[in-house]
Coordinates of C-alpha atoms in Angstrom, one line a residue:
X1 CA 9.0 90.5 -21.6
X2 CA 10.0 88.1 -18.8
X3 CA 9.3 88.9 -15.4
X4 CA 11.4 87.9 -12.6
X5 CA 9.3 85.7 -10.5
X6 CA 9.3 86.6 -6.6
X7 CA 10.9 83.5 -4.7
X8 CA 9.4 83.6 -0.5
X9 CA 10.2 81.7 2.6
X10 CA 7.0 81.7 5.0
X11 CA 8.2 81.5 8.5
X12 CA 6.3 79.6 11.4
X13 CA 5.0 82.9 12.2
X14 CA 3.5 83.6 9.1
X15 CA 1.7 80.2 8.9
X16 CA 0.5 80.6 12.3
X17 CA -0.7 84.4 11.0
X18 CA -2.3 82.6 8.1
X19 CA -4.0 79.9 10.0
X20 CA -5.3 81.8 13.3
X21 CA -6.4 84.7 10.9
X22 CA -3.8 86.9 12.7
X23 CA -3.0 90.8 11.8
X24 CA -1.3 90.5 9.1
X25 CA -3.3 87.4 7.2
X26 CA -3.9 89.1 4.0
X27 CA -0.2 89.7 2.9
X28 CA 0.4 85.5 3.5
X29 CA -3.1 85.1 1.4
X30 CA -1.5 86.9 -1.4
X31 CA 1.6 85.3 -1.3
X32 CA -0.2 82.2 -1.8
X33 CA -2.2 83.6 -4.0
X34 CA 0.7 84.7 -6.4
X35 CA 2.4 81.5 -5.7
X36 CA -1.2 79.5 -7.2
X37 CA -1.0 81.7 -10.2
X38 CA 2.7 80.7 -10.8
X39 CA 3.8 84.5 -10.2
X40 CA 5.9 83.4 -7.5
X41 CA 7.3 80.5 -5.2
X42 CA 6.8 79.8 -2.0
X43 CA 9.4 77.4 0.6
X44 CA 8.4 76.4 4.1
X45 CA 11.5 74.7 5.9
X46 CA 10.7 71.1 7.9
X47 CA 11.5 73.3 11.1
X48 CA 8.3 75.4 10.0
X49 CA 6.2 72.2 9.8
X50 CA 7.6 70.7 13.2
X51 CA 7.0 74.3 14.9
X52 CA 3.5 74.5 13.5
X53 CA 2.6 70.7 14.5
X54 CA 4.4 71.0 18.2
X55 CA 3.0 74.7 19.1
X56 CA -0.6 73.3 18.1
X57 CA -0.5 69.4 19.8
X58 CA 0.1 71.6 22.9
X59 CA -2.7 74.3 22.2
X60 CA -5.1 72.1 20.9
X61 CA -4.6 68.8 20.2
X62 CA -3.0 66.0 18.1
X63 CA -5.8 66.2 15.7
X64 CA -6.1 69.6 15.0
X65 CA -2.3 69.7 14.7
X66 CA -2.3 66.8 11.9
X67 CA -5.4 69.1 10.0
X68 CA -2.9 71.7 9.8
X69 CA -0.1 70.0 8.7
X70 CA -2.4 68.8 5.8
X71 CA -3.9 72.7 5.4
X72 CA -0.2 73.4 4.5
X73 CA 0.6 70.2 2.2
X74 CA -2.4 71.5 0.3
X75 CA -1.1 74.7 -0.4
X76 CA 1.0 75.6 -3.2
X77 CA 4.1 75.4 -1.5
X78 CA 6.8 73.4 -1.2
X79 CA 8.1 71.7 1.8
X80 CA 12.5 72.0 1.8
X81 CA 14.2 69.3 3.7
X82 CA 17.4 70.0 5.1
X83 CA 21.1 70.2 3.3
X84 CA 24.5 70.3 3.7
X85 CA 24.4 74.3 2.2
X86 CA 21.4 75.1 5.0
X87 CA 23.1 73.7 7.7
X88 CA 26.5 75.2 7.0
X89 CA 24.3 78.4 7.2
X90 CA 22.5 77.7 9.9
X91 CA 25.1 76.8 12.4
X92 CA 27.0 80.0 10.9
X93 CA 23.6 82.1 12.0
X94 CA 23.6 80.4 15.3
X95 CA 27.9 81.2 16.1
X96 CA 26.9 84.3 15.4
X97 CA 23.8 85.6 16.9
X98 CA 21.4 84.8 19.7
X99 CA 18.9 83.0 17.6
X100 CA 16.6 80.0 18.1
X101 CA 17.9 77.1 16.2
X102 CA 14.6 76.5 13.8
X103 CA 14.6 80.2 13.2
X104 CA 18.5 79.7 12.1
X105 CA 17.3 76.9 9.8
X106 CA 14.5 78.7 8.2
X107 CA 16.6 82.3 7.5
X108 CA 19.4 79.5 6.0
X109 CA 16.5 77.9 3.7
X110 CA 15.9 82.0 2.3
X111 CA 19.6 82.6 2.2
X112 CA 20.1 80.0 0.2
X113 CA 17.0 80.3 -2.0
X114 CA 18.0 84.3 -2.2
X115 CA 14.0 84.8 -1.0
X116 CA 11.6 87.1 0.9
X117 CA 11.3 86.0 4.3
X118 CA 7.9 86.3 5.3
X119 CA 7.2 87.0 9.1
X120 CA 6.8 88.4 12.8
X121 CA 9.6 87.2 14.5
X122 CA 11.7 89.9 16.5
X123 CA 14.3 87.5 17.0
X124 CA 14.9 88.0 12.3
X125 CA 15.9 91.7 13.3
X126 CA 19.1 90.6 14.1
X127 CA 19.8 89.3 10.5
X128 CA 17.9 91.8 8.4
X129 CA 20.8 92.6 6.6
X130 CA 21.2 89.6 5.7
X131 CA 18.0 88.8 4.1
X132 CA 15.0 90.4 2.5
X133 CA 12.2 90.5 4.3
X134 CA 8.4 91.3 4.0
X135 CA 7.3 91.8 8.4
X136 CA 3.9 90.9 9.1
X137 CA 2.8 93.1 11.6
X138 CA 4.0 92.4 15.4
X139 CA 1.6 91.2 17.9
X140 CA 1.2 93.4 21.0
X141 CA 0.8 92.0 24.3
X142 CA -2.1 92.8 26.1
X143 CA -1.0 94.3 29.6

């Protein structure tokens, strides 16, 4: 019997969940998990990578920034480049709604790839119909 393998799309906020040990750290570790065990696949879009390098230079440095960069690399993963397909969908998800522009990129990437998008973003609520997602859980503000 073959079973259909689960394709996923981690979003910036689910690496930043993953690496910070955030709420919501255990469903990226099994993701990864199933994804080492070849029962799934797992995309990151280069928008992930230059959110997760930019938000860190400024939070803590160049150095811990490049160490995470490499955490990610190491992970069984693969990194998806831009293409002519994403950005068609991208700028098509940016006409239409008020999202940020990596955020359009990285919902393209799991259009495209027909995957799970994996995250916390509010800003994805807008195009839930439009994708399948797995939500991490959102973090609360302290008041």
């Amino acid at each position: 019997m073959n079973r259909v393998m689960t394709t996923y799309v981690l979003d910036t906020s689910a690496w930043l969940t993953f690496i910070e040990d955030e709420a919501g750290v255990e469903i990226v570790q099994k993701v990864l998990e199933e994804a080492d065990a070849g029962e799934s696949e797992v995309f990151t879009s280069f928008m992930s990578f230059m959110e997760v390098h930019y938000i860190t230079q400024q939070e803590r440095g160049i150095q811990e920034a490049k160490e995470r960069i490499a955490l990610m690399m190491a992970l069984p993963i693969e990194r998806v480049d831009s293409s002519e397909t994403q950005g068609v969908l991208a700028a098509k998800l940016k006409a239409e709604h008020r999202l940020a522009v990596a955020d359009c990129w990285i919902a393209a990437l799991a259009m495209e790839r027909q995957a799970v998008l994996v995250h916390k973003d509010p800003e994805f609520e807008q195009v839930e119909a439009r994708l399948q997602v797995l939500k991490l859980p959102y973090k609360v503000d302290a008041i």
